[in-house]
mmCIF file of C-alpha atoms and ligand atoms in Angstrom:
data_model
loop_
_atom_site.group_PDB
_atom_site.id
_atom_site.type_symbol
_atom_site.label_atom_id
_atom_site.label_comp_id
_atom_site.label_asym_id
_atom_site.label_seq_id
_atom_site.Cartn_x
_atom_site.Cartn_y
_atom_site.Cartn_z
ATOM 1 C CA UNK A 1 102.489 82.046 74.119
ATOM 2 C CA UNK A 2 103.648 83.709 77.396
ATOM 3 C CA UNK A 3 101.385 85.172 79.867
ATOM 4 C CA UNK A 4 101.005 88.914 79.795
ATOM 5 C CA UNK A 5 102.993 89.003 82.945
ATOM 6 C CA UNK A 6 105.861 87.225 81.707
ATOM 7 C CA UNK A 7 105.857 88.976 78.350
ATOM 8 C CA UNK A 8 105.966 92.415 80.214
ATOM 9 C CA UNK A 9 108.950 91.070 82.190
ATOM 10 C CA UNK A 10 110.572 90.061 78.824
ATOM 11 C CA UNK A 11 109.813 93.441 77.268
ATOM 12 C CA UNK A 12 112.434 94.882 79.676
ATOM 13 C CA UNK A 13 115.260 92.524 78.857
ATOM 14 C CA UNK A 14 117.680 94.349 76.526
ATOM 15 C CA UNK A 15 118.151 93.052 72.942
ATOM 16 C CA UNK A 16 121.201 90.687 72.705
ATOM 17 C CA UNK A 17 121.263 90.396 76.618
ATOM 18 C CA UNK A 18 122.889 87.450 78.647
ATOM 19 C CA UNK A 19 120.178 86.680 80.909
ATOM 20 C CA UNK A 20 119.709 84.653 84.201
ATOM 21 C CA UNK A 21 116.134 83.841 84.879
ATOM 22 C CA UNK A 22 116.088 82.721 88.721
ATOM 23 C CA UNK A 23 113.263 80.485 89.778
ATOM 24 C CA UNK A 24 112.490 79.811 86.019
ATOM 25 C CA UNK A 25 110.483 76.632 86.521
ATOM 26 C CA UNK A 26 109.576 75.710 82.914
ATOM 27 C CA UNK A 27 112.165 78.138 81.382
ATOM 28 C CA UNK A 28 109.216 79.614 79.577
ATOM 29 C CA UNK A 29 110.585 83.211 79.781
ATOM 30 C CA UNK A 30 114.226 82.597 78.645
ATOM 31 C CA UNK A 31 112.946 80.057 75.923
ATOM 32 C CA UNK A 32 110.599 82.571 74.489
ATOM 33 C CA UNK A 33 113.301 85.297 74.395
ATOM 34 C CA UNK A 34 115.777 83.007 72.791
ATOM 35 C CA UNK A 35 113.174 81.693 70.099
ATOM 36 C CA UNK A 36 112.488 85.475 69.348
ATOM 37 C CA UNK A 37 116.356 86.079 68.974
ATOM 38 C CA UNK A 38 115.996 88.755 71.747
ATOM 39 C CA UNK A 39 118.889 87.280 73.895
ATOM 40 C CA UNK A 40 122.303 85.799 72.972
ATOM 41 C CA UNK A 41 122.707 83.510 76.133
ATOM 42 C CA UNK A 42 120.529 82.354 79.082
ATOM 43 C CA UNK A 43 120.568 80.399 82.247
ATOM 44 C CA UNK A 44 117.510 79.026 83.767
ATOM 45 C CA UNK A 45 118.195 78.651 87.480
ATOM 46 C CA UNK A 46 115.855 76.335 89.604
ATOM 47 C CA UNK A 47 116.255 75.246 93.315
ATOM 48 C CA UNK A 48 113.797 72.436 92.961
ATOM 49 C CA UNK A 49 114.560 69.269 91.095
ATOM 50 C CA UNK A 50 111.094 69.048 89.406
ATOM 51 C CA UNK A 51 111.039 72.519 87.918
ATOM 52 C CA UNK A 52 114.643 72.217 86.961
ATOM 53 C CA UNK A 53 113.832 69.038 84.853
ATOM 54 C CA UNK A 54 110.934 70.866 83.550
ATOM 55 C CA UNK A 55 113.478 73.599 82.304
ATOM 56 C CA UNK A 56 115.924 71.111 80.857
ATOM 57 C CA UNK A 57 112.991 69.395 79.031
ATOM 58 C CA UNK A 58 111.692 72.711 77.606
ATOM 59 C CA UNK A 59 115.109 73.735 76.401
ATOM 60 C CA UNK A 60 115.828 70.250 74.716
ATOM 61 C CA UNK A 61 112.387 70.174 73.224
ATOM 62 C CA UNK A 62 112.882 73.435 71.430
ATOM 63 C CA UNK A 63 116.410 72.950 70.374
ATOM 64 C CA UNK A 64 117.679 75.701 72.315
ATOM 65 C CA UNK A 65 120.567 74.158 74.224
ATOM 66 C CA UNK A 66 123.158 76.120 72.307
ATOM 67 C CA UNK A 67 121.929 79.316 73.838
ATOM 68 C CA UNK A 68 120.215 78.155 77.149
ATOM 69 C CA UNK A 69 121.383 76.232 80.116
ATOM 70 C CA UNK A 70 119.351 74.999 83.059
ATOM 71 C CA UNK A 71 121.005 74.952 86.450
ATOM 72 C CA UNK A 72 120.083 73.347 89.603
ATOM 73 C CA UNK A 73 121.046 75.881 92.055
ATOM 74 C CA UNK A 74 119.807 78.231 94.986
ATOM 75 C CA UNK A 75 119.298 81.697 93.715
ATOM 76 C CA UNK A 76 122.085 83.736 92.245
ATOM 77 C CA UNK A 77 124.556 80.763 92.695
ATOM 78 C CA UNK A 78 123.087 79.587 89.189
ATOM 79 C CA UNK A 79 125.165 82.411 87.786
ATOM 80 C CA UNK A 80 128.942 81.403 86.958
ATOM 81 C CA UNK A 81 131.541 84.236 86.212
ATOM 82 C CA UNK A 82 132.113 82.606 82.636
ATOM 83 C CA UNK A 83 128.276 83.413 81.853
ATOM 84 C CA UNK A 84 129.048 87.035 81.711
ATOM 85 C CA UNK A 85 125.386 87.624 82.795
ATOM 86 C CA UNK A 86 124.362 91.201 82.415
ATOM 87 C CA UNK A 87 120.637 90.860 82.922
ATOM 88 C CA UNK A 88 118.755 89.016 85.915
ATOM 89 C CA UNK A 89 115.056 88.317 85.837
ATOM 90 C CA UNK A 90 113.225 86.899 88.940
ATOM 91 C CA UNK A 91 109.532 86.570 88.568
ATOM 92 C CA UNK A 92 106.485 84.992 90.343
ATOM 93 C CA UNK A 93 107.718 84.866 93.847
ATOM 94 C CA UNK A 94 107.133 86.956 96.990
ATOM 95 C CA UNK A 95 109.139 90.194 97.580
ATOM 96 C CA UNK A 96 110.777 88.932 100.690
ATOM 97 C CA UNK A 97 112.079 85.892 98.786
ATOM 98 C CA UNK A 98 113.388 87.905 95.921
ATOM 99 C CA UNK A 99 115.274 90.152 98.423
ATOM 100 C CA UNK A 100 116.663 87.131 100.048
ATOM 101 C CA UNK A 101 117.870 85.805 96.585
ATOM 102 C CA UNK A 102 119.427 89.192 95.829
ATOM 103 C CA UNK A 103 121.125 89.481 99.189
ATOM 104 C CA UNK A 104 122.543 85.884 99.487
ATOM 105 C CA UNK A 105 125.287 85.938 96.865
ATOM 106 C CA UNK A 106 125.871 89.728 95.987
ATOM 107 C CA UNK A 107 129.045 88.834 94.277
ATOM 108 C CA UNK A 108 127.206 86.985 91.524
ATOM 109 C CA UNK A 109 125.684 90.403 90.493
ATOM 110 C CA UNK A 110 129.054 91.658 89.287
ATOM 111 C CA UNK A 111 128.531 92.687 85.704
ATOM 112 C CA UNK A 112 124.689 92.597 86.129
ATOM 113 C CA UNK A 113 123.461 96.129 85.045
ATOM 114 C CA UNK A 114 119.804 95.359 84.718
ATOM 115 C CA UNK A 115 117.307 93.559 87.042
ATOM 116 C CA UNK A 116 113.628 92.897 85.974
ATOM 117 C CA UNK A 117 111.716 91.691 88.996
ATOM 118 C CA UNK A 118 108.068 90.755 89.423
ATOM 119 C CA UNK A 119 107.243 90.241 93.074
ATOM 120 C CA UNK A 120 103.672 88.718 93.615
ATOM 121 C CA UNK A 121 103.533 90.492 96.950
ATOM 122 C CA UNK A 122 105.935 92.738 99.150
ATOM 123 C CA UNK A 123 107.146 95.028 96.378
ATOM 124 C CA UNK A 124 108.261 97.676 98.991
ATOM 125 C CA UNK A 125 111.118 95.416 100.344
ATOM 126 C CA UNK A 126 112.267 94.873 96.772
ATOM 127 C CA UNK A 127 112.463 98.505 96.167
ATOM 128 C CA UNK A 128 114.062 99.198 99.410
ATOM 129 C CA UNK A 129 116.762 96.440 98.514
ATOM 130 C CA UNK A 130 117.296 98.285 95.068
ATOM 131 C CA UNK A 131 117.868 101.794 96.793
ATOM 132 C CA UNK A 132 120.396 100.201 99.249
ATOM 133 C CA UNK A 133 122.415 98.581 96.410
ATOM 134 C CA UNK A 134 122.705 101.367 93.812
ATOM 135 C CA UNK A 135 120.019 100.072 91.498
ATOM 136 C CA UNK A 136 117.674 102.885 90.108
ATOM 137 C CA UNK A 137 114.218 102.011 89.213
ATOM 138 C CA UNK A 138 113.914 102.996 85.562
ATOM 139 C CA UNK A 139 110.387 101.747 84.668
ATOM 140 C CA UNK A 140 107.438 99.849 86.307
ATOM 141 C CA UNK A 141 104.331 98.268 85.027
ATOM 142 C CA UNK A 142 101.087 97.168 86.637
ATOM 143 C CA UNK A 143 98.852 94.671 85.172
ATOM 144 C CA UNK A 144 95.929 92.495 85.970
ATOM 145 C CA UNK A 145 95.732 89.114 84.549
ATOM 146 C CA UNK A 146 93.351 86.127 85.566
ATOM 147 C CA UNK A 147 92.149 87.971 88.516
ATOM 148 C CA UNK A 148 95.632 88.808 89.929
ATOM 149 C CA UNK A 149 97.475 92.024 89.854
ATOM 150 C CA UNK A 150 101.148 92.084 89.012
ATOM 151 C CA UNK A 151 103.869 94.686 89.251
ATOM 152 C CA UNK A 152 106.966 94.585 87.227
ATOM 153 C CA UNK A 153 109.875 96.620 88.499
ATOM 154 C CA UNK A 154 112.902 97.438 86.206
ATOM 155 C CA UNK A 155 115.992 98.686 87.807
ATOM 156 C CA UNK A 156 119.530 99.579 86.461
ATOM 157 C CA UNK A 157 122.881 99.822 88.158
ATOM 158 C CA UNK A 158 123.875 103.384 88.905
ATOM 159 C CA UNK A 159 127.073 105.084 90.109
ATOM 160 C CA UNK A 160 125.398 107.270 92.703
ATOM 161 C CA UNK A 161 122.913 106.119 95.294
ATOM 162 C CA UNK A 162 119.146 106.754 94.744
ATOM 163 C CA UNK A 163 116.759 107.138 97.697
ATOM 164 C CA UNK A 164 112.865 106.940 97.578
ATOM 165 C CA UNK A 165 110.250 108.205 99.895
ATOM 166 C CA UNK A 166 108.023 105.889 101.979
ATOM 167 C CA UNK A 167 105.327 106.425 99.471
ATOM 168 C CA UNK A 168 107.632 105.612 96.488
ATOM 169 C CA UNK A 169 108.673 102.386 98.204
ATOM 170 C CA UNK A 170 105.176 101.309 98.800
ATOM 171 C CA UNK A 171 103.454 102.404 95.649
ATOM 172 C CA UNK A 172 106.516 102.574 93.143
ATOM 173 C CA UNK A 173 107.986 105.832 91.898
ATOM 174 C CA UNK A 174 106.597 105.275 88.288
ATOM 175 C CA UNK A 175 103.169 103.713 89.343
ATOM 176 C CA UNK A 176 102.373 106.542 91.893
ATOM 177 C CA UNK A 177 102.091 109.421 89.609
ATOM 178 C CA UNK A 178 100.613 107.281 86.815
ATOM 179 C CA UNK A 179 97.645 106.239 89.105
ATOM 180 C CA UNK A 180 96.299 103.686 86.462
ATOM 181 C CA UNK A 181 92.754 102.025 87.030
ATOM 182 C CA UNK A 182 94.591 98.918 88.125
ATOM 183 C CA UNK A 183 96.732 100.583 90.465
ATOM 184 C CA UNK A 184 93.627 102.352 92.126
ATOM 185 C CA UNK A 185 91.685 99.139 92.268
ATOM 186 C CA UNK A 186 94.699 97.376 94.005
ATOM 187 C CA UNK A 187 95.164 100.106 96.664
ATOM 188 C CA UNK A 188 91.286 100.247 97.365
ATOM 189 C CA UNK A 189 91.490 96.569 98.090
ATOM 190 C CA UNK A 190 94.725 96.957 100.204
ATOM 191 C CA UNK A 191 93.090 99.777 102.221
ATOM 192 C CA UNK A 192 90.064 97.622 103.021
ATOM 193 C CA UNK A 193 92.324 94.695 104.105
ATOM 194 C CA UNK A 194 94.603 96.839 106.156
ATOM 195 C CA UNK A 195 91.543 98.483 107.941
ATOM 196 C CA UNK A 196 90.201 95.061 108.483
ATOM 197 C CA UNK A 197 93.636 94.074 110.070
ATOM 198 C CA UNK A 198 93.496 97.046 112.130
ATOM 199 C CA UNK A 199 90.133 96.420 113.552
ATOM 200 C CA UNK A 200 90.943 92.811 114.389
ATOM 201 C CA UNK A 201 94.104 94.060 116.220
ATOM 202 C CA UNK A 202 91.975 96.656 118.216
ATOM 203 C CA UNK A 203 89.222 94.059 119.098
ATOM 204 C CA UNK A 204 91.874 91.716 120.343
ATOM 205 C CA UNK A 205 92.595 94.500 122.944
ATOM 206 C CA UNK A 206 96.201 93.800 122.943
ATOM 207 C CA UNK A 207 98.685 96.664 123.847
ATOM 208 C CA UNK A 208 99.425 98.696 120.780
ATOM 209 C CA UNK A 209 102.108 97.128 118.859
ATOM 210 C CA UNK A 210 104.618 97.903 116.163
ATOM 211 C CA UNK A 211 102.269 96.010 113.755
ATOM 212 C CA UNK A 212 99.401 98.258 114.597
ATOM 213 C CA UNK A 213 101.491 101.445 114.272
ATOM 214 C CA UNK A 214 102.728 100.171 110.819
ATOM 215 C CA UNK A 215 99.283 99.367 109.660
ATOM 216 C CA UNK A 216 98.061 102.669 110.630
ATOM 217 C CA UNK A 217 100.926 104.365 108.917
ATOM 218 C CA UNK A 218 100.124 102.325 105.766
ATOM 219 C CA UNK A 219 96.554 103.293 105.876
ATOM 220 C CA UNK A 220 97.403 106.993 106.060
ATOM 221 C CA UNK A 221 99.794 106.624 102.902
ATOM 222 C CA UNK A 222 97.019 104.801 100.820
ATOM 223 C CA UNK A 223 94.407 107.246 101.881
ATOM 224 C CA UNK A 224 96.613 110.199 100.739
ATOM 225 C CA UNK A 225 97.076 108.555 97.425
ATOM 226 C CA UNK A 226 93.384 107.580 96.881
ATOM 227 C CA UNK A 227 92.301 111.153 97.995
HETATM 228 N N1 SAM B 1 109.501 82.526 87.128
HETATM 229 C C1 SAM B 1 108.452 81.666 86.774
HETATM 230 C C2 SAM B 1 107.213 82.524 86.616
HETATM 231 O O1 SAM B 1 107.167 83.782 86.821
HETATM 232 O O2 SAM B 1 106.243 82.062 85.874
HETATM 233 C C3 SAM B 1 108.050 80.596 87.712
HETATM 234 C C4 SAM B 1 107.524 81.176 89.091
HETATM 235 S S1 SAM B 1 107.235 79.816 90.267
HETATM 236 C C5 SAM B 1 105.884 80.227 91.001
HETATM 237 C C6 SAM B 1 108.624 80.103 91.489
HETATM 238 C C7 SAM B 1 109.818 79.246 91.146
HETATM 239 O O3 SAM B 1 110.962 79.744 91.921
HETATM 240 C C8 SAM B 1 109.617 77.767 91.555
HETATM 241 O O4 SAM B 1 109.693 77.004 90.549
HETATM 242 C C9 SAM B 1 110.591 77.675 92.675
HETATM 243 O O5 SAM B 1 111.051 76.214 92.661
HETATM 244 C C10 SAM B 1 111.593 78.543 92.460
HETATM 245 N N2 SAM B 1 112.448 79.183 93.502
HETATM 246 C C11 SAM B 1 112.067 79.367 94.569
HETATM 247 N N3 SAM B 1 113.162 79.815 95.581
HETATM 248 C C12 SAM B 1 114.245 79.724 94.842
HETATM 249 C C13 SAM B 1 115.595 79.950 94.922
HETATM 250 N N4 SAM B 1 116.034 80.280 96.129
HETATM 251 N N5 SAM B 1 116.438 79.766 93.854
HETATM 252 C C14 SAM B 1 116.041 79.275 92.463
HETATM 253 N N6 SAM B 1 114.545 79.069 92.395
HETATM 254 C C15 SAM B 1 113.822 79.225 93.454
#
């Protein structure tokens, strides 16, 4: 049984896809998709030996080794041209790490037309990477599970570049107009946190910095959305 978070990532993997799940840990996501005949092939990439062995163990235990392969590799280097991967999932990491992984081996994304990403924090930097690499956000989800809030970003390769406003990058072009209760609660917390950070910076009586300006700009954006 997958968590609601991983099940939601899985929902956006096209039927019959050839998937690379990067940072797969136990390979729960590709294993579930393979068991449900949702994918035709999958690679579970892991950079750390322990999780890589977990993935291998899970794949063997479930008898999925015809469809799934675990690879010990850093980021997208788990993808080999012969895999003909068309969909990449990256879940359960910070946005800056997801961005780093996407940036490090761009040639491995040749042939990939869908990305399903679940950054735990720093979603804006992931959306910014997408707009710079001709991936258009086609769906987003926000959900709360076990006291955490998760955002899932689905993006498809497009021929013409897309650009997002500062508000769309921060809040998400689909999540922003929807303003779900989970979304509102997240940004109320984020507003409080940012206001607290600003007051600490002001109490420290250091000269105004770029951090302070960025925090004030963020507060203004959040207040605008919650108004
Ligand atoms: N994707 C699973 C999920 O969402 O439940 C596991 C998330 S787990 C918190 C993050 C995993 O990413 C860890 O197992 C870690 O070893 C792996 N990881 C971190 N950096 C990586 C990289 N550069 N390449 C591949 N895997 C990486």
